[in-house]
PDB file of C-alpha atoms in Angstrom:
ATOM      1  CA  ASN A   1       4.328  42.881  -8.428  1.00  0.00           C
ATOM      2  CA  THR A   2       3.586  44.448  -5.044  1.00  0.00           C
ATOM      3  CA  GLY A   3       6.117  42.348  -3.144  1.00  0.00           C
ATOM      4  CA  LYS A   4       3.494  41.487  -0.551  1.00  0.00           C
ATOM      5  CA  THR A   5       2.986  37.963   0.723  1.00  0.00           C
ATOM      6  CA  ILE A   6       0.190  36.093  -1.030  1.00  0.00           C
ATOM      7  CA  CYS A   7       0.149  32.864   0.968  1.00  0.00           C
ATOM      8  CA  VAL A   8       2.221  30.505   3.073  1.00  0.00           C
ATOM      9  CA  ILE A   9       3.302  27.364   1.218  1.00  0.00           C
ATOM     10  CA  ASP A  10       3.257  24.140   3.248  1.00  0.00           C
ATOM     11  CA  LEU A  11       6.443  22.264   2.317  1.00  0.00           C
ATOM     12  CA  ASP A  12       5.740  19.144   4.419  1.00  0.00           C
ATOM     13  CA  THR A  13       4.849  17.046   1.393  1.00  0.00           C
ATOM     14  CA  VAL A  14       7.887  17.952  -0.705  1.00  0.00           C
ATOM     15  CA  MET A  15      10.686  18.253   1.828  1.00  0.00           C
ATOM     16  CA  PRO A  16      13.144  15.381   2.413  1.00  0.00           C
ATOM     17  CA  GLY A  17      11.821  12.910   4.947  1.00  0.00           C
ATOM     18  CA  LEU A  18      11.114   9.304   5.813  1.00  0.00           C
ATOM     19  CA  SER A  19       8.742   7.502   3.446  1.00  0.00           C
ATOM     20  CA  LEU A  20       7.077   5.865   6.446  1.00  0.00           C
ATOM     21  CA  TYR A  21       5.673   9.229   7.514  1.00  0.00           C
ATOM     22  CA  ASP A  22       3.820   9.636   4.229  1.00  0.00           C
ATOM     23  CA  PHE A  23       2.620   6.029   4.158  1.00  0.00           C
ATOM     24  CA  GLY A  24       1.513   6.032   7.788  1.00  0.00           C
ATOM     25  CA  ASP A  25      -0.414   9.267   7.462  1.00  0.00           C
ATOM     26  CA  SER A  26      -2.153   8.104   4.309  1.00  0.00           C
ATOM     27  CA  ILE A  27      -3.267   4.872   6.026  1.00  0.00           C
ATOM     28  CA  ARG A  28      -4.459   6.857   9.038  1.00  0.00           C
ATOM     29  CA  PHE A  29      -6.947   8.603   6.814  1.00  0.00           C
ATOM     30  CA  GLY A  30      -7.402   6.225   3.864  1.00  0.00           C
ATOM     31  CA  ALA A  31      -8.000   2.932   5.689  1.00  0.00           C
ATOM     32  CA  SER A  32     -10.612   4.311   8.070  1.00  0.00           C
ATOM     33  CA  THR A  33     -14.267   3.526   7.471  1.00  0.00           C
ATOM     34  CA  ALA A  34     -15.411   6.930   8.724  1.00  0.00           C
ATOM     35  CA  ALA A  35     -14.535  10.592   8.567  1.00  0.00           C
ATOM     36  CA  GLU A  36     -11.768  11.987  10.727  1.00  0.00           C
ATOM     37  CA  ASP A  37     -14.292  13.836  12.883  1.00  0.00           C
ATOM     38  CA  GLU A  38     -17.021  11.177  13.085  1.00  0.00           C
ATOM     39  CA  PRO A  39     -18.644  11.557  16.525  1.00  0.00           C
ATOM     40  CA  ASN A  40     -20.089   8.023  16.517  1.00  0.00           C
ATOM     41  CA  LEU A  41     -17.140   5.719  17.250  1.00  0.00           C
ATOM     42  CA  ASP A  42     -19.184   2.662  16.248  1.00  0.00           C
ATOM     43  CA  LYS A  43     -18.721   3.825  12.657  1.00  0.00           C
ATOM     44  CA  VAL A  44     -14.959   4.201  13.022  1.00  0.00           C
ATOM     45  CA  ASN A  45     -13.049   1.068  12.069  1.00  0.00           C
ATOM     46  CA  PHE A  46      -9.706   0.173  10.567  1.00  0.00           C
ATOM     47  CA  SER A  47     -10.286  -1.676   7.289  1.00  0.00           C
ATOM     48  CA  LEU A  48      -7.828  -4.428   6.409  1.00  0.00           C
ATOM     49  CA  GLU A  49      -9.272  -4.510   2.900  1.00  0.00           C
ATOM     50  CA  LEU A  50      -8.423  -0.859   2.320  1.00  0.00           C
ATOM     51  CA  PHE A  51      -5.015  -1.365   3.911  1.00  0.00           C
ATOM     52  CA  LYS A  52      -4.290  -4.339   1.641  1.00  0.00           C
ATOM     53  CA  ALA A  53      -5.295  -2.425  -1.500  1.00  0.00           C
ATOM     54  CA  TYR A  54      -3.105   0.521  -0.522  1.00  0.00           C
ATOM     55  CA  VAL A  55      -0.096  -1.649   0.342  1.00  0.00           C
ATOM     56  CA  GLU A  56      -0.258  -3.539  -2.954  1.00  0.00           C
ATOM     57  CA  GLY A  57      -0.537  -0.342  -4.991  1.00  0.00           C
ATOM     58  CA  TYR A  58       2.150   1.435  -2.971  1.00  0.00           C
ATOM     59  CA  LEU A  59       4.707  -1.357  -3.260  1.00  0.00           C
ATOM     60  CA  GLU A  60       3.949  -1.879  -6.939  1.00  0.00           C
ATOM     61  CA  SER A  61       4.756   1.772  -7.623  1.00  0.00           C
ATOM     62  CA  ALA A  62       7.404   2.605  -5.038  1.00  0.00           C
ATOM     63  CA  GLY A  63       8.609  -0.753  -3.762  1.00  0.00           C
ATOM     64  CA  THR A  64      11.906  -0.692  -5.640  1.00  0.00           C
ATOM     65  CA  ALA A  65      12.818   2.624  -3.996  1.00  0.00           C
ATOM     66  CA  LEU A  66      12.255   1.351  -0.452  1.00  0.00           C
ATOM     67  CA  THR A  67      14.677  -0.446   1.820  1.00  0.00           C
ATOM     68  CA  GLU A  68      13.858  -3.744   3.520  1.00  0.00           C
ATOM     69  CA  ASN A  69      13.367  -1.958   6.837  1.00  0.00           C
ATOM     70  CA  GLU A  70      11.057   0.624   5.296  1.00  0.00           C
ATOM     71  CA  ILE A  71       8.849  -2.145   3.921  1.00  0.00           C
ATOM     72  CA  LYS A  72       9.031  -4.061   7.197  1.00  0.00           C
ATOM     73  CA  TYR A  73       7.833  -1.096   9.248  1.00  0.00           C
ATOM     74  CA  LEU A  74       4.937  -0.044   6.986  1.00  0.00           C
ATOM     75  CA  PRO A  75       2.323  -1.487   9.390  1.00  0.00           C
ATOM     76  CA  PHE A  76       3.987   0.125  12.410  1.00  0.00           C
ATOM     77  CA  SER A  77       4.124   3.494  10.649  1.00  0.00           C
ATOM     78  CA  ALA A  78       0.344   3.467  10.268  1.00  0.00           C
ATOM     79  CA  LYS A  79      -0.112   3.015  14.014  1.00  0.00           C
ATOM     80  CA  LEU A  80       2.603   5.531  14.903  1.00  0.00           C
ATOM     81  CA  LEU A  81       1.285   8.348  12.691  1.00  0.00           C
ATOM     82  CA  THR A  82      -2.300   7.730  13.784  1.00  0.00           C
ATOM     83  CA  LEU A  83      -1.284   7.871  17.445  1.00  0.00           C
ATOM     84  CA  GLU A  84       0.766  11.005  16.841  1.00  0.00           C
ATOM     85  CA  CYS A  85      -2.116  12.773  15.113  1.00  0.00           C
ATOM     86  CA  GLY A  86      -4.506  11.757  17.875  1.00  0.00           C
ATOM     87  CA  MET A  87      -2.136  13.233  20.460  1.00  0.00           C
ATOM     88  CA  ARG A  88      -1.868  16.426  18.435  1.00  0.00           C
ATOM     89  CA  PHE A  89      -5.657  16.755  18.210  1.00  0.00           C
ATOM     90  CA  LEU A  90      -6.017  16.175  21.952  1.00  0.00           C
ATOM     91  CA  GLY A  91      -3.175  18.542  22.798  1.00  0.00           C
ATOM     92  CA  ASP A  92      -4.675  21.264  20.633  1.00  0.00           C
ATOM     93  CA  PHE A  93      -8.056  20.781  22.297  1.00  0.00           C
ATOM     94  CA  LEU A  94      -6.474  21.150  25.750  1.00  0.00           C
ATOM     95  CA  ASN A  95      -4.538  24.239  24.616  1.00  0.00           C
ATOM     96  CA  GLY A  96      -7.634  26.031  23.374  1.00  0.00           C
ATOM     97  CA  ASP A  97      -7.672  25.003  19.688  1.00  0.00           C
ATOM     98  CA  THR A  98      -4.809  27.220  18.572  1.00  0.00           C
ATOM     99  CA  TYR A  99      -3.473  25.071  15.698  1.00  0.00           C
ATOM    100  CA  PHE A 100      -6.128  23.030  13.873  1.00  0.00           C
ATOM    101  CA  LYS A 101      -9.166  24.766  12.442  1.00  0.00           C
ATOM    102  CA  VAL A 102     -12.324  23.750  14.295  1.00  0.00           C
ATOM    103  CA  ASP A 103     -16.029  24.153  13.568  1.00  0.00           C
ATOM    104  CA  TYR A 104     -17.285  23.655  17.133  1.00  0.00           C
ATOM    105  CA  PRO A 105     -15.753  23.494  20.647  1.00  0.00           C
ATOM    106  CA  GLU A 106     -15.340  19.685  20.849  1.00  0.00           C
ATOM    107  CA  HIS A 107     -14.111  19.250  17.283  1.00  0.00           C
ATOM    108  CA  ASN A 108     -10.502  18.395  18.126  1.00  0.00           C
ATOM    109  CA  LEU A 109     -11.581  16.167  21.018  1.00  0.00           C
ATOM    110  CA  ILE A 110     -13.770  14.125  18.673  1.00  0.00           C
ATOM    111  CA  ARG A 111     -10.933  13.942  16.153  1.00  0.00           C
ATOM    112  CA  SER A 112      -8.596  12.586  18.813  1.00  0.00           C
ATOM    113  CA  ARG A 113     -11.103   9.912  19.820  1.00  0.00           C
ATOM    114  CA  THR A 114     -11.396   8.612  16.257  1.00  0.00           C
ATOM    115  CA  GLN A 115      -7.615   8.373  15.997  1.00  0.00           C
ATOM    116  CA  PHE A 116      -7.277   6.473  19.270  1.00  0.00           C
ATOM    117  CA  LYS A 117     -10.030   4.069  18.171  1.00  0.00           C
ATOM    118  CA  LEU A 118      -8.079   3.386  14.973  1.00  0.00           C
ATOM    119  CA  VAL A 119      -4.854   2.852  16.934  1.00  0.00           C
ATOM    120  CA  LYS A 120      -6.568   0.247  19.126  1.00  0.00           C
ATOM    121  CA  GLU A 121      -7.837  -1.637  16.079  1.00  0.00           C
ATOM    122  CA  MET A 122      -4.449  -1.437  14.368  1.00  0.00           C
ATOM    123  CA  GLU A 123      -2.850  -2.965  17.457  1.00  0.00           C
ATOM    124  CA  ASP A 124      -5.414  -5.776  17.413  1.00  0.00           C
ATOM    125  CA  LYS A 125      -4.852  -6.399  13.689  1.00  0.00           C
ATOM    126  CA  MET A 126      -1.095  -5.853  13.544  1.00  0.00           C
ATOM    127  CA  ASP A 127      -0.346  -9.511  12.761  1.00  0.00           C
ATOM    128  CA  GLU A 128      -2.697  -9.422   9.772  1.00  0.00           C
ATOM    129  CA  MET A 129      -1.211  -6.114   8.613  1.00  0.00           C
ATOM    130  CA  GLU A 130       2.306  -7.545   8.737  1.00  0.00           C
ATOM    131  CA  LYS A 131       1.187 -10.626   6.810  1.00  0.00           C
ATOM    132  CA  ILE A 132      -0.364  -8.458   4.094  1.00  0.00           C
ATOM    133  CA  VAL A 133       2.856  -6.477   3.699  1.00  0.00           C
ATOM    134  CA  GLU A 134       4.955  -9.643   3.565  1.00  0.00           C
ATOM    135  CA  GLN A 135       2.736 -11.153   0.876  1.00  0.00           C
ATOM    136  CA  ALA A 136       2.931  -7.994  -1.213  1.00  0.00           C
ATOM    137  CA  ARG A 137       6.710  -7.842  -0.728  1.00  0.00           C
ATOM    138  CA  LYS A 138       7.185 -11.401  -1.964  1.00  0.00           C
ATOM    139  CA  ALA A 139       5.020 -10.745  -5.006  1.00  0.00           C
ATOM    140  CA  LEU A 140       7.100  -7.639  -5.732  1.00  0.00           C
ATOM    141  CA  GLY A 141      10.308  -9.675  -5.468  1.00  0.00           C
ATOM    142  CA  ILE A 142       9.110 -12.212  -8.027  1.00  0.00           C
ATOM    143  CA  GLY A 143       8.204  -9.444 -10.455  1.00  0.00           C
ATOM    144  CA  LEU A 144      11.651  -7.865 -10.113  1.00  0.00           C
ATOM    145  CA  CYS A 145      13.325 -11.251 -10.683  1.00  0.00           C
ATOM    146  CA  MET A 146      11.360 -11.749 -13.890  1.00  0.00           C
ATOM    147  CA  ILE A 147      12.306  -8.309 -15.149  1.00  0.00           C
ATOM    148  CA  ALA A 148      15.950  -8.956 -14.347  1.00  0.00           C
ATOM    149  CA  PHE A 149      15.735 -12.312 -16.140  1.00  0.00           C
ATOM    150  CA  TYR A 150      14.321 -10.714 -19.282  1.00  0.00           C
ATOM    151  CA  CYS A 151      16.906  -7.926 -19.279  1.00  0.00           C
ATOM    152  CA  THR A 152      19.720 -10.442 -18.834  1.00  0.00           C
ATOM    153  CA  ILE A 153      18.514 -12.553 -21.765  1.00  0.00           C
ATOM    154  CA  ARG A 154      18.046  -9.475 -23.913  1.00  0.00           C
ATOM    155  CA  LEU A 155      21.548  -8.182 -23.201  1.00  0.00           C
ATOM    156  CA  ALA A 156      23.095 -11.612 -23.706  1.00  0.00           C
ATOM    157  CA  LEU A 157      21.518 -12.063 -27.118  1.00  0.00           C
ATOM    158  CA  GLY A 158      22.282  -8.497 -28.187  1.00  0.00           C
ATOM    159  CA  ARG A 159      21.750  -7.836 -31.865  1.00  0.00           C
ATOM    160  CA  VAL A 160      21.593 -11.503 -32.728  1.00  0.00           C
ATOM    161  CA  ILE A 161      17.904 -11.535 -31.996  1.00  0.00           C
ATOM    162  CA  SER A 162      15.556 -10.023 -34.564  1.00  0.00           C
ATOM    163  CA  GLU A 163      12.700  -7.702 -33.750  1.00  0.00           C
ATOM    164  CA  TYR A 164      10.256 -10.525 -34.523  1.00  0.00           C
ATOM    165  CA  LEU A 165      11.932 -12.912 -32.105  1.00  0.00           C
ATOM    166  CA  GLU A 166      12.272 -10.170 -29.540  1.00  0.00           C
ATOM    167  CA  PHE A 167       8.512  -9.639 -29.663  1.00  0.00           C
ATOM    168  CA  TRP A 168       7.798 -13.306 -28.958  1.00  0.00           C
ATOM    169  CA  LEU A 169      10.454 -13.384 -26.269  1.00  0.00           C
ATOM    170  CA  LEU A 170       8.633 -10.525 -24.574  1.00  0.00           C
ATOM    171  CA  VAL A 171       5.314 -12.364 -24.927  1.00  0.00           C
ATOM    172  CA  LEU A 172       6.767 -15.506 -23.353  1.00  0.00           C
ATOM    173  CA  PHE A 173       8.327 -13.452 -20.595  1.00  0.00           C
ATOM    174  CA  THR A 174       4.989 -11.768 -19.884  1.00  0.00           C
ATOM    175  CA  LEU A 175       3.224 -15.119 -19.758  1.00  0.00           C
ATOM    176  CA  PHE A 176       5.805 -16.571 -17.416  1.00  0.00           C
ATOM    177  CA  HIS A 177       5.828 -13.502 -15.215  1.00  0.00           C
ATOM    178  CA  SER A 178       2.028 -13.426 -14.988  1.00  0.00           C
ATOM    179  CA  TRP A 179       1.868 -17.120 -14.179  1.00  0.00           C
ATOM    180  CA  CYS A 180       4.509 -16.849 -11.452  1.00  0.00           C
ATOM    181  CA  THR A 181       2.857 -13.818  -9.874  1.00  0.00           C
ATOM    182  CA  TYR A 182      -0.637 -15.300  -9.980  1.00  0.00           C
ATOM    183  CA  ALA A 183       0.417 -18.722  -8.691  1.00  0.00           C
ATOM    184  CA  THR A 184       2.500 -17.184  -5.932  1.00  0.00           C
ATOM    185  CA  LEU A 185      -0.296 -14.943  -4.733  1.00  0.00           C
ATOM    186  CA  LEU A 186      -2.695 -17.893  -4.605  1.00  0.00           C
ATOM    187  CA  TYR A 187      -0.136 -19.895  -2.679  1.00  0.00           C
ATOM    188  CA  LEU A 188       0.614 -17.081  -0.241  1.00  0.00           C
ATOM    189  CA  LEU A 189      -3.043 -16.437   0.381  1.00  0.00           C
ATOM    190  CA  GLU A 190      -3.599 -20.177   0.862  1.00  0.00           C
ATOM    191  CA  THR A 191      -6.847 -20.102  -1.085  1.00  0.00           C
ATOM    192  CA  PRO A 192      -8.645 -23.322  -2.071  1.00  0.00           C
ATOM    193  CA  LYS A 193      -8.383 -22.183  -5.688  1.00  0.00           C
ATOM    194  CA  TYR A 194      -4.786 -23.369  -5.756  1.00  0.00           C
ATOM    195  CA  GLN A 195      -5.679 -26.831  -7.039  1.00  0.00           C
ATOM    196  CA  ALA A 196      -4.695 -28.544 -10.290  1.00  0.00           C
ATOM    197  CA  LYS A 197      -8.247 -29.101 -11.503  1.00  0.00           C
ATOM    198  CA  HIS A 198      -9.000 -25.370 -11.264  1.00  0.00           C
ATOM    199  CA  PHE A 199      -5.670 -24.088 -12.518  1.00  0.00           C
ATOM    200  CA  PHE A 200      -6.640 -23.766 -16.192  1.00  0.00           C
ATOM    201  CA  ILE A 201      -9.748 -21.692 -15.457  1.00  0.00           C
ATOM    202  CA  ASP A 202      -8.281 -19.693 -12.598  1.00  0.00           C
ATOM    203  CA  GLY A 203      -4.740 -19.390 -13.944  1.00  0.00           C
ATOM    204  CA  ILE A 204      -4.324 -19.719 -17.701  1.00  0.00           C
ATOM    205  CA  ILE A 205      -7.309 -17.638 -18.779  1.00  0.00           C
ATOM    206  CA  PRO A 206      -6.357 -14.617 -16.613  1.00  0.00           C
ATOM    207  CA  ILE A 207      -2.784 -14.897 -17.865  1.00  0.00           C
ATOM    208  CA  ILE A 208      -3.960 -14.796 -21.499  1.00  0.00           C
ATOM    209  CA  LEU A 209      -6.133 -11.760 -20.773  1.00  0.00           C
ATOM    210  CA  ILE A 210      -3.263  -9.993 -18.992  1.00  0.00           C
ATOM    211  CA  THR A 211      -0.957 -10.700 -21.933  1.00  0.00           C
ATOM    212  CA  LEU A 212      -3.433  -9.478 -24.536  1.00  0.00           C
ATOM    213  CA  THR A 213      -4.030  -6.254 -22.636  1.00  0.00           C
TER     214      THR A 213
END
């Protein structure tokens, strides 16, 4: 009512931009084993387990909206945004801490050191990061193929199929899709579980549970 400014709204997260910026920045923070301003660098590590979990969830939710190049450069974006943020922390420290809020004189310097430690580990683990993304991309592709297959069958049959038959068609599709996804992941990960004698326990039972849920 007064016409006076209440606050400044940061539009970085809602403005048009490259998806790799958002992904890279989230990995910079989310795949680290320590806080952004951890002074003890022995506690600062880049976790492949956290990276893998994030990649799988990200591609499952947003994979269909990404281009092949965007998916390809997901690992690189993590390194790039981490390096950029480290440079910004260091630059702000050298300029007298005029941008980022600090709690003590060396705060930004410590922040920059954690970022550079993460960049070094990302460089060392880049091959594993790329492999994780490729595995998740292939699993995503199989899921999309199964969905396309079901939609094609459904459209081809049209009204000929009854609701009862449509239900069982969906059940069979879910079973097939779950089996393909599970078997493919085991194959891609090259785990010893991918053996015929273990397939019923490791494959069929999870598929049944997935279908029932």
